[in-house]
Amino acid sequence: MNIKINGAVHEVSDDASVSSVVTSVTGRALDLRGQAADGGKLGVAVARNSEVVPRSQWAATPLADGDELELVTAVQGG
Amino acid sequence: MTTASTDIRTDDALVIDGVEFGSRLIMGTGGAPSLDGLGAALLASGTELTTVAMRRYSPAETGSLFQLLVDNNIRVLPNTAGCFTAKDAVMTAELAREALETDWVKLEVIADEHTLLPDAVELVEATEQLVNRGFNVFAYTNDDPVLALRLENLGATAVMPLGSPIGTGLGILNPHNIELIVSRASVPVVLDAGIGTASDAALAMELGCDAVLLATAVTRAQNPVQMGQAFKHAVIAGRLARQAGRIPRREHALASSAMEGRAEFL
């Protein structure tokens, strides 16, 4: 299926979850609570179709064709 | 004989939402050309709290800014920069809370890109919504004593009046209003935006502000590390001067040397 990640169309497997997309974009494995498995801070939040998905729900949130995900993080700003 | 000390009183911590800060300088991270340079300037400034913006994750950039702050034990204050409506600001704050695991947010709701001035109506609306959602709202506001009090009454954790528009370096254009805001506030007042150089920050503290927030004055200075140090000292100096109590202004001169006992010459 096709979904949008930060405005660009990506093809993902039919069993993709928010968690699997975050891992593929950031390159970091996640535990079931949505924390980085390496013990560091992930610093990423996800909105799915303009609704924030709490990190604790990432693994349990399946995606549907046409979903629009926004992955945001902290950048320099005043 | 006691030795002179340049250290600020150790019992004079800034306390926000129960969190103590030894430094009253809050740094923004915007405008720095490199992350390494930014890190050096932040350390030089002695800041313990810095703002960040929330933007789309880009694999090229990586999340190392957040890691830099975590590594240096600097608390993060996400902002809602770039939001023009209460709706966008609330969404951005929710994402920041989730990403950075803090319910502190510097609320910026601007009217237009030309002035970057706060939109008072949207700001009030967003403050109300965010307070209801359990956020600690640091409200970036106009230097308007009436609006500042409104934001406090809505539950803002701190009010942050601008000295002058963002990035202008024009300093504090209406010191009287800043003093008025301070005199009526019972939450911390943070002078935010418009700071150009160290004396602007000292003035803010002399006017009674609890802290100063600045970014580009350091990050775009020719020597950011040295300017960071300058602001560190300026904020301490202004705070000490405020507490020491300045002399009243006079219209005419007042000699500090006694007239009696002068030698007489032919």
Short mmCIF file of C-alpha atoms in Angstrom, two decimals:
data_model
loop_
_atom_site.label_atom_id
_atom_site.label_comp_id
_atom_site.label_asym_id
_atom_site.label_seq_id
_atom_site.Cartn_x
_atom_site.Cartn_y
_atom_site.Cartn_z
CA MET A 1 0.00 0.00 0.00
CA ASN A 2 0.99 3.62 -0.41
CA ILE A 3 1.14 6.15 2.41
CA LYS A 4 2.51 9.66 2.69
CA ILE A 5 5.40 10.28 5.07
CA ASN A 6 6.19 13.95 5.59
CA GLY A 7 4.51 14.81 2.32
CA ALA A 8 6.21 12.19 0.12
CA VAL A 9 4.55 8.99 -1.10
CA HIS A 10 6.13 5.75 0.11
CA GLU A 11 5.19 2.17 -0.54
CA VAL A 12 5.06 0.10 2.64
CA SER A 13 4.08 -3.48 3.37
CA ASP A 14 0.43 -4.19 4.13
CA ASP A 15 1.22 -5.07 7.75
CA ALA A 16 3.14 -1.82 8.39
CA SER A 17 2.50 -0.04 11.68
CA VAL A 18 3.44 3.42 12.91
CA SER A 19 6.24 1.72 14.78
CA SER A 20 7.71 0.03 11.70
CA VAL A 21 7.62 3.29 9.74
CA VAL A 22 9.38 5.20 12.54
CA THR A 23 12.06 2.51 12.62
CA SER A 24 12.56 2.58 8.87
CA VAL A 25 12.77 6.40 8.76
CA THR A 26 15.01 6.89 11.81
CA GLY A 27 17.01 3.67 11.51
CA ARG A 28 16.42 2.92 15.16
CA ALA A 29 14.74 -0.13 16.63
CA LEU A 30 11.90 0.52 19.09
CA ASP A 31 10.54 -1.35 22.06
CA LEU A 32 6.82 -1.91 22.61
CA ARG A 33 6.52 1.38 24.54
CA GLY A 34 7.79 3.31 21.53
CA GLN A 35 11.14 4.08 23.14
CA ALA A 36 14.42 3.60 21.30
CA ALA A 37 15.78 0.13 22.01
CA ASP A 38 19.32 1.55 22.20
CA GLY A 39 18.35 3.37 25.41
CA GLY A 40 18.84 6.87 23.94
CA LYS A 41 16.17 9.48 23.42
CA LEU A 42 14.31 9.14 20.15
CA GLY A 43 12.92 12.68 20.18
CA VAL A 44 10.30 11.98 17.51
CA ALA A 45 6.52 12.42 17.48
CA VAL A 46 4.02 11.15 14.94
CA ALA A 47 0.72 12.50 13.70
CA ARG A 48 -1.45 10.18 11.62
CA ASN A 49 -4.06 11.96 9.52
CA SER A 50 -3.63 15.05 11.74
CA GLU A 51 -4.07 13.14 15.01
CA VAL A 52 -1.14 12.68 17.38
CA VAL A 53 -0.40 8.98 17.96
CA PRO A 54 1.12 8.51 21.46
CA ARG A 55 4.36 6.55 21.28
CA SER A 56 2.86 3.86 23.50
CA GLN A 57 0.37 3.19 20.69
CA TRP A 58 2.81 3.10 17.79
CA ALA A 59 3.25 -0.68 17.74
CA ALA A 60 -0.50 -1.25 17.99
CA THR A 61 -1.46 1.27 15.32
CA PRO A 62 -1.76 -0.38 11.88
CA LEU A 63 -1.68 1.79 8.80
CA ALA A 64 -4.17 2.00 5.96
CA ASP A 65 -3.65 2.82 2.32
CA GLY A 66 -3.61 6.60 1.82
CA ASP A 67 -2.66 7.43 5.41
CA GLU A 68 -0.72 10.62 5.89
CA LEU A 69 2.00 10.54 8.53
CA GLU A 70 3.96 13.46 9.88
CA LEU A 71 7.17 12.62 11.75
CA VAL A 72 8.57 15.62 13.61
CA THR A 73 11.59 16.25 15.79
CA ALA A 74 13.42 19.11 17.50
CA VAL A 75 15.44 21.42 15.27
CA GLN A 76 17.17 24.73 15.91
CA GLY A 77 14.74 27.51 16.72
CA GLY A 78 14.39 30.61 18.86
CA MET B 1 38.96 41.46 54.86
CA THR B 2 36.41 39.82 52.64
CA THR B 3 37.19 39.07 49.05
CA ALA B 4 35.04 40.54 46.33
CA SER B 5 32.92 37.96 44.60
CA THR B 6 31.40 38.15 41.16
CA ASP B 7 29.18 35.15 41.81
CA ILE B 8 25.47 35.67 41.91
CA ARG B 9 23.82 34.75 45.20
CA THR B 10 23.43 31.01 45.25
CA ASP B 11 20.00 31.25 46.85
CA ASP B 12 18.72 33.36 43.96
CA ALA B 13 17.58 30.55 41.70
CA LEU B 14 14.89 31.06 39.08
CA VAL B 15 12.06 28.66 39.90
CA ILE B 16 9.55 27.72 37.22
CA ASP B 17 6.95 25.02 37.85
CA GLY B 18 9.07 23.79 40.76
CA VAL B 19 12.23 23.48 38.65
CA GLU B 20 15.25 25.51 39.79
CA PHE B 21 17.62 27.23 37.39
CA GLY B 22 20.90 28.80 38.44
CA SER B 23 21.08 30.75 35.18
CA ARG B 24 18.50 33.37 34.27
CA LEU B 25 19.55 33.32 30.63
CA ILE B 26 17.34 31.21 28.41
CA MET B 27 18.88 30.60 25.02
CA GLY B 28 17.19 29.94 21.75
CA THR B 29 18.97 27.66 19.31
CA GLY B 30 17.89 29.36 16.09
CA GLY B 31 20.28 31.00 13.66
CA ALA B 32 23.44 29.00 14.36
CA PRO B 33 25.31 27.94 11.22
CA SER B 34 26.56 24.67 12.75
CA LEU B 35 25.64 22.37 15.59
CA ASP B 36 29.20 22.36 16.96
CA GLY B 37 29.30 26.14 17.09
CA LEU B 38 25.89 26.20 18.71
CA GLY B 39 26.99 23.76 21.41
CA ALA B 40 30.03 25.87 22.24
CA ALA B 41 27.95 29.06 22.45
CA LEU B 42 25.33 27.39 24.65
CA LEU B 43 27.99 26.19 27.07
CA ALA B 44 29.66 29.62 27.12
CA SER B 45 26.35 31.29 27.94
CA GLY B 46 25.80 29.05 30.97
CA THR B 47 22.17 28.51 29.95
CA GLU B 48 20.21 25.68 31.55
CA LEU B 49 17.09 26.01 29.40
CA THR B 50 16.90 26.38 25.63
CA THR B 51 14.18 26.56 23.03
CA VAL B 52 13.86 24.33 19.99
CA ALA B 53 11.44 24.30 17.07
CA MET B 54 9.48 21.26 15.88
CA ARG B 55 9.90 20.34 12.21
CA ARG B 56 9.64 17.33 9.94
CA TYR B 57 12.23 14.65 10.69
CA SER B 58 14.98 14.68 8.13
CA PRO B 59 17.37 11.69 8.08
CA ALA B 60 20.15 13.96 6.78
CA GLU B 61 20.03 16.20 9.83
CA THR B 62 19.33 13.50 12.43
CA GLY B 63 18.02 14.32 15.87
CA SER B 64 21.39 15.32 17.24
CA LEU B 65 20.27 18.75 18.51
CA PHE B 66 18.04 17.05 21.08
CA GLN B 67 20.90 14.69 21.93
CA LEU B 68 23.30 17.64 22.29
CA LEU B 69 20.97 19.23 24.85
CA VAL B 70 20.42 15.95 26.69
CA ASP B 71 24.19 15.34 26.80
CA ASN B 72 24.83 18.80 28.26
CA ASN B 73 22.02 18.55 30.80
CA ILE B 74 20.21 21.53 29.26
CA ARG B 75 16.47 21.40 29.65
CA VAL B 76 14.48 21.76 26.45
CA LEU B 77 11.64 24.21 25.87
CA PRO B 78 9.91 23.43 22.57
CA ASN B 79 8.29 26.35 20.79
CA THR B 80 5.43 26.70 18.35
CA ALA B 81 7.37 28.97 15.98
CA GLY B 82 5.77 29.31 12.58
CA CYS B 83 2.21 28.84 13.84
CA PHE B 84 -0.33 31.44 12.74
CA THR B 85 -3.41 29.95 14.41
CA ALA B 86 -4.32 28.54 17.80
CA LYS B 87 -5.19 25.25 16.10
CA ASP B 88 -1.70 24.85 14.60
CA ALA B 89 -0.04 25.90 17.84
CA VAL B 90 -1.98 23.36 19.89
CA MET B 91 -1.14 20.58 17.43
CA THR B 92 2.54 21.55 17.44
CA ALA B 93 2.58 21.63 21.24
CA GLU B 94 1.01 18.16 21.39
CA LEU B 95 3.67 16.80 19.01
CA ALA B 96 6.44 18.45 21.04
CA ARG B 97 5.11 16.97 24.27
CA GLU B 98 5.12 13.55 22.69
CA ALA B 99 8.54 13.86 21.02
CA LEU B 100 10.46 15.54 23.82
CA GLU B 101 8.52 14.25 26.83
CA THR B 102 7.91 17.66 28.37
CA ASP B 103 4.68 19.56 28.97
CA TRP B 104 6.50 22.88 28.81
CA VAL B 105 5.87 24.88 25.66
CA LYS B 106 6.88 28.32 24.48
CA LEU B 107 3.68 29.44 22.81
CA GLU B 108 4.25 31.56 19.73
CA VAL B 109 1.28 32.46 17.58
CA ILE B 110 2.34 35.06 15.11
CA ALA B 111 0.24 37.34 12.95
CA ASP B 112 2.35 37.54 9.80
CA GLU B 113 5.85 36.84 8.53
CA HIS B 114 6.67 40.50 8.05
CA THR B 115 6.38 41.58 11.69
CA LEU B 116 6.42 38.18 13.45
CA LEU B 117 4.35 39.95 16.11
CA PRO B 118 2.06 37.84 18.30
CA ASP B 119 -1.60 37.63 17.24
CA ALA B 120 -3.26 38.50 20.54
CA VAL B 121 -6.61 36.84 19.76
CA GLU B 122 -5.11 33.51 18.66
CA LEU B 123 -2.59 33.67 21.52
CA VAL B 124 -5.33 33.97 24.13
CA GLU B 125 -7.29 31.14 22.51
CA ALA B 126 -4.25 28.85 22.34
CA THR B 127 -3.21 29.62 25.92
CA GLU B 128 -6.64 28.64 27.18
CA GLN B 129 -6.66 25.38 25.21
CA LEU B 130 -3.13 24.38 26.17
CA VAL B 131 -3.64 25.11 29.88
CA ASN B 132 -6.78 22.95 29.74
CA ARG B 133 -4.72 20.17 28.17
CA GLY B 134 -2.23 20.26 31.03
CA PHE B 135 0.60 22.22 29.42
CA ASN B 136 2.89 24.68 31.15
CA VAL B 137 2.50 27.60 28.80
CA PHE B 138 5.31 30.13 28.36
CA ALA B 139 3.38 32.75 26.45
CA TYR B 140 5.34 34.88 24.00
CA THR B 141 3.39 38.12 24.00
CA ASN B 142 3.39 41.75 22.94
CA ASP B 143 4.73 44.25 25.47
CA ASP B 144 1.12 44.91 26.48
CA PRO B 145 0.49 44.94 30.26
CA VAL B 146 -3.21 44.21 29.78
CA LEU B 147 -2.62 41.18 27.55
CA ALA B 148 0.17 39.88 29.82
CA LEU B 149 -2.18 39.90 32.79
CA ARG B 150 -4.89 38.18 30.76
CA LEU B 151 -2.49 35.38 29.84
CA GLU B 152 -1.48 34.97 33.47
CA ASN B 153 -5.13 34.81 34.53
CA LEU B 154 -5.74 32.12 31.91
CA GLY B 155 -3.11 30.02 33.63
CA ALA B 156 0.13 30.79 31.78
CA THR B 157 3.19 29.53 33.67
CA ALA B 158 5.28 32.49 32.51
CA VAL B 159 4.69 35.54 30.35
CA MET B 160 7.31 36.51 27.82
CA PRO B 161 6.90 40.04 26.51
CA LEU B 162 8.99 41.08 23.53
CA GLY B 163 11.54 43.87 23.77
CA SER B 164 11.17 44.49 20.03
CA PRO B 165 10.27 42.30 17.03
CA ILE B 166 12.06 38.94 16.65
CA GLY B 167 15.51 39.16 15.16
CA THR B 168 15.63 42.97 14.96
CA GLY B 169 18.19 43.54 17.73
CA LEU B 170 16.45 46.83 18.50
CA GLY B 171 16.54 46.17 22.24
CA ILE B 172 13.75 47.15 24.62
CA LEU B 173 11.59 49.73 22.85
CA ASN B 174 9.11 50.29 25.69
CA PRO B 175 10.87 49.89 29.04
CA HIS B 176 7.92 51.47 30.83
CA ASN B 177 5.56 48.75 29.63
CA ILE B 178 8.01 46.03 30.64
CA GLU B 179 8.23 47.54 34.14
CA LEU B 180 4.45 47.71 34.29
CA ILE B 181 4.14 44.04 33.27
CA VAL B 182 6.68 43.06 35.93
CA SER B 183 5.00 45.12 38.66
CA ARG B 184 1.64 43.42 38.15
CA ALA B 185 2.74 39.85 37.38
CA SER B 186 2.80 37.04 39.89
CA VAL B 187 4.28 34.55 37.42
CA PRO B 188 7.83 34.79 36.04
CA VAL B 189 8.33 37.47 33.38
CA VAL B 190 10.86 36.60 30.69
CA LEU B 191 12.00 39.32 28.31
CA ASP B 192 11.90 37.61 24.93
CA ALA B 193 12.93 38.82 21.47
CA GLY B 194 14.65 41.88 20.13
CA ILE B 195 17.79 41.69 22.27
CA GLY B 196 20.79 43.01 20.33
CA THR B 197 23.65 43.15 22.76
CA ALA B 198 24.61 42.58 26.39
CA SER B 199 23.35 45.92 27.75
CA ASP B 200 19.83 45.12 26.47
CA ALA B 201 19.79 41.98 28.61
CA ALA B 202 21.15 43.86 31.63
CA LEU B 203 18.40 46.47 31.20
CA ALA B 204 15.73 43.78 31.08
CA MET B 205 16.94 42.43 34.41
CA GLU B 206 17.21 45.93 35.90
CA LEU B 207 13.58 46.51 34.92
CA GLY B 208 12.71 43.50 37.06
CA CYS B 209 12.36 40.68 34.56
CA ASP B 210 13.01 37.24 36.01
CA ALA B 211 14.95 36.01 32.99
CA VAL B 212 15.94 36.88 29.44
CA LEU B 213 15.43 34.74 26.33
CA LEU B 214 17.54 35.38 23.25
CA ALA B 215 18.94 33.49 20.30
CA THR B 216 20.18 35.39 17.30
CA ALA B 217 22.04 37.99 19.39
CA VAL B 218 24.43 35.15 20.23
CA THR B 219 24.13 32.71 17.33
CA ARG B 220 24.59 35.39 14.66
CA ALA B 221 27.20 37.44 16.52
CA GLN B 222 30.62 37.51 14.89
CA ASN B 223 31.95 35.55 17.85
CA PRO B 224 29.05 33.58 19.34
CA VAL B 225 31.06 32.04 22.18
CA GLN B 226 32.31 35.42 23.38
CA MET B 227 28.84 36.93 23.03
CA GLY B 228 27.42 34.01 25.01
CA GLN B 229 29.83 34.86 27.81
CA ALA B 230 28.90 38.54 27.56
CA PHE B 231 25.21 37.73 28.02
CA LYS B 232 25.94 35.41 30.91
CA HIS B 233 27.59 38.29 32.77
CA ALA B 234 25.06 40.89 31.62
CA VAL B 235 22.13 38.95 33.05
CA ILE B 236 23.96 38.47 36.36
CA ALA B 237 24.92 42.16 36.46
CA GLY B 238 21.39 43.32 35.72
CA ARG B 239 19.93 41.03 38.36
CA LEU B 240 22.42 42.19 41.00
CA ALA B 241 21.77 45.85 40.14
CA ARG B 242 18.02 45.33 40.40
CA GLN B 243 18.41 43.77 43.85
CA ALA B 244 20.98 46.33 44.99
CA GLY B 245 18.60 49.23 44.36
CA ARG B 246 19.70 51.97 42.02
CA ILE B 247 20.04 55.61 43.07
CA PRO B 248 17.17 57.92 42.19
CA ARG B 249 17.51 60.03 39.06
CA ARG B 250 18.21 63.74 39.78
CA GLU B 251 17.92 66.82 37.66
CA HIS B 252 21.11 68.49 38.90
CA ALA B 253 24.58 67.30 39.82
CA LEU B 254 25.35 66.04 43.31
CA ALA B 255 29.00 66.14 44.35
CA SER B 256 30.30 63.00 45.95
CA SER B 257 33.39 64.75 47.37
CA ALA B 258 32.92 66.97 50.45
CA MET B 259 33.40 70.72 49.93
CA GLU B 260 34.74 71.28 53.49
CA GLY B 261 38.44 70.99 54.20
CA ARG B 262 39.67 72.08 50.81
CA ALA B 263 43.16 73.58 50.70
CA GLU B 264 43.29 77.31 49.99
CA PHE B 265 45.50 78.76 47.29
CA LEU B 266 46.49 82.37 46.74
#
